[in-house]
Short mmCIF file of C-alpha atoms in Angstrom, two decimals:
data_model
loop_
_atom_site.label_atom_id
_atom_site.label_comp_id
_atom_site.label_asym_id
_atom_site.label_seq_id
_atom_site.Cartn_x
_atom_site.Cartn_y
_atom_site.Cartn_z
CA UNK A 1 -38.85 3.24 0.41
CA UNK A 2 -39.08 4.89 -2.94
CA UNK A 3 -35.83 4.65 -4.97
CA UNK A 4 -36.68 7.49 -7.34
CA UNK A 5 -39.05 10.35 -7.04
CA UNK A 6 -40.61 12.25 -9.95
CA UNK A 7 -39.14 15.47 -8.51
CA UNK A 8 -35.72 14.02 -8.49
CA UNK A 9 -36.03 12.26 -11.81
CA UNK A 10 -36.60 15.54 -13.76
CA UNK A 11 -33.36 17.05 -12.40
CA UNK A 12 -31.01 14.17 -13.45
CA UNK A 13 -28.92 14.23 -16.65
CA UNK A 14 -30.02 11.79 -19.32
CA UNK A 15 -27.85 8.83 -20.16
CA UNK A 16 -24.65 9.95 -22.00
CA UNK A 17 -25.27 13.66 -21.19
CA UNK A 18 -22.28 13.94 -19.07
CA UNK A 19 -19.86 11.89 -21.20
CA UNK A 20 -17.86 15.02 -22.09
CA UNK A 21 -17.30 15.91 -18.47
CA UNK A 22 -13.97 14.66 -17.07
CA UNK A 23 -14.45 11.70 -14.74
CA UNK A 24 -13.17 13.56 -11.66
CA UNK A 25 -15.68 16.32 -12.34
CA UNK A 26 -18.72 14.14 -12.81
CA UNK A 27 -21.40 14.86 -10.23
CA UNK A 28 -22.63 11.89 -8.11
CA UNK A 29 -26.24 12.87 -7.57
CA UNK A 30 -27.85 9.92 -5.67
CA UNK A 31 -26.44 7.15 -3.48
CA UNK A 32 -27.99 3.77 -3.03
CA UNK A 33 -26.95 1.29 -0.40
CA UNK A 34 -27.41 -2.54 -0.05
CA UNK A 35 -28.36 -2.62 3.56
CA UNK A 36 -27.00 -6.10 4.29
CA UNK A 37 -23.67 -5.65 2.36
CA UNK A 38 -21.05 -3.11 1.65
CA UNK A 39 -22.26 -2.34 -1.91
CA UNK A 40 -22.87 1.33 -2.88
CA UNK A 41 -24.08 2.81 -6.13
CA UNK A 42 -23.66 6.44 -7.11
CA UNK A 43 -26.03 7.71 -9.82
CA UNK A 44 -24.68 10.24 -12.32
CA UNK A 45 -27.04 9.86 -15.33
CA UNK A 46 -30.56 8.35 -15.62
CA UNK A 47 -33.05 7.13 -18.20
CA UNK A 48 -36.48 7.52 -16.64
CA UNK A 49 -38.21 5.32 -19.32
CA UNK A 50 -35.91 2.15 -18.82
CA UNK A 51 -34.79 2.93 -15.22
CA UNK A 52 -31.24 2.45 -16.24
CA UNK A 53 -28.61 4.53 -14.46
CA UNK A 54 -25.01 5.23 -15.09
CA UNK A 55 -22.67 5.82 -12.19
CA UNK A 56 -19.97 4.68 -9.88
CA UNK A 57 -20.29 1.30 -8.15
CA UNK A 58 -18.50 0.23 -4.98
CA UNK A 59 -18.81 -3.55 -4.54
CA UNK A 60 -16.37 -6.40 -5.13
CA UNK A 61 -14.67 -3.95 -7.57
CA UNK A 62 -14.62 -0.15 -7.84
CA UNK A 63 -15.86 0.72 -11.26
CA UNK A 64 -18.04 2.88 -13.43
CA UNK A 65 -21.04 1.18 -15.05
CA UNK A 66 -24.69 0.84 -15.59
CA UNK A 67 -27.19 -0.32 -13.02
CA UNK A 68 -31.00 -0.80 -13.12
CA UNK A 69 -33.39 0.64 -10.65
CA UNK A 70 -36.01 -1.78 -11.94
CA UNK A 71 -33.71 -4.64 -10.82
CA UNK A 72 -33.26 -2.95 -7.42
CA UNK A 73 -37.00 -2.85 -7.10
CA UNK A 74 -37.23 -6.53 -7.84
CA UNK A 75 -34.54 -7.39 -5.44
CA UNK A 76 -36.32 -5.49 -2.72
CA UNK A 77 -39.48 -7.52 -3.42
CA UNK A 78 -37.35 -10.59 -2.92
CA UNK A 79 -36.07 -9.45 0.53
CA UNK A 80 -32.75 -7.77 -0.39
CA UNK A 81 -32.90 -4.24 0.87
CA UNK A 82 -31.43 -1.52 -1.45
CA UNK A 83 -32.30 1.96 -0.20
CA UNK A 84 -31.62 5.52 -1.26
CA UNK A 85 -29.36 7.37 1.21
CA UNK A 86 -31.54 10.37 2.32
CA UNK A 87 -28.59 12.16 3.87
CA UNK A 88 -26.34 12.05 0.69
CA UNK A 89 -25.59 15.37 -0.94
CA UNK A 90 -24.41 15.56 -4.53
CA UNK A 91 -20.68 15.71 -4.91
CA UNK A 92 -18.00 15.64 -7.55
CA UNK A 93 -16.37 12.19 -8.04
CA UNK A 94 -12.98 13.72 -7.04
CA UNK A 95 -14.47 14.58 -3.73
CA UNK A 96 -15.65 11.09 -3.21
CA UNK A 97 -12.15 9.80 -3.96
CA UNK A 98 -10.68 12.18 -1.32
CA UNK A 99 -13.34 11.37 1.24
CA UNK A 100 -13.13 7.60 0.74
CA UNK A 101 -9.43 6.92 1.05
CA UNK A 102 -10.38 3.15 1.11
CA UNK A 103 -11.21 3.38 -2.66
CA UNK A 104 -8.76 1.68 -5.00
CA UNK A 105 -9.09 4.20 -7.72
#
């Protein structure tokens, strides 16, 4: 499965482009899931040259941070399956907080 399409890539804000937007109003644009675990990554900003993304991560902790789609591709080659959630629709972070009452935010 393709983690990033060219069509999607051109629509995403560049890294640091949304830093003046309040956290609750940041738009989570893409969701990635580790199939064999409970980890989730929500992409907000993206650098197409480095394949580095900034967004919200749900794993052992709940936190904002950077993650690498290049590393995801490498992990997929090694048998770990990280996929793009095809059903996910972009939402504001506040909506995710409201929808996921399990989050410790």
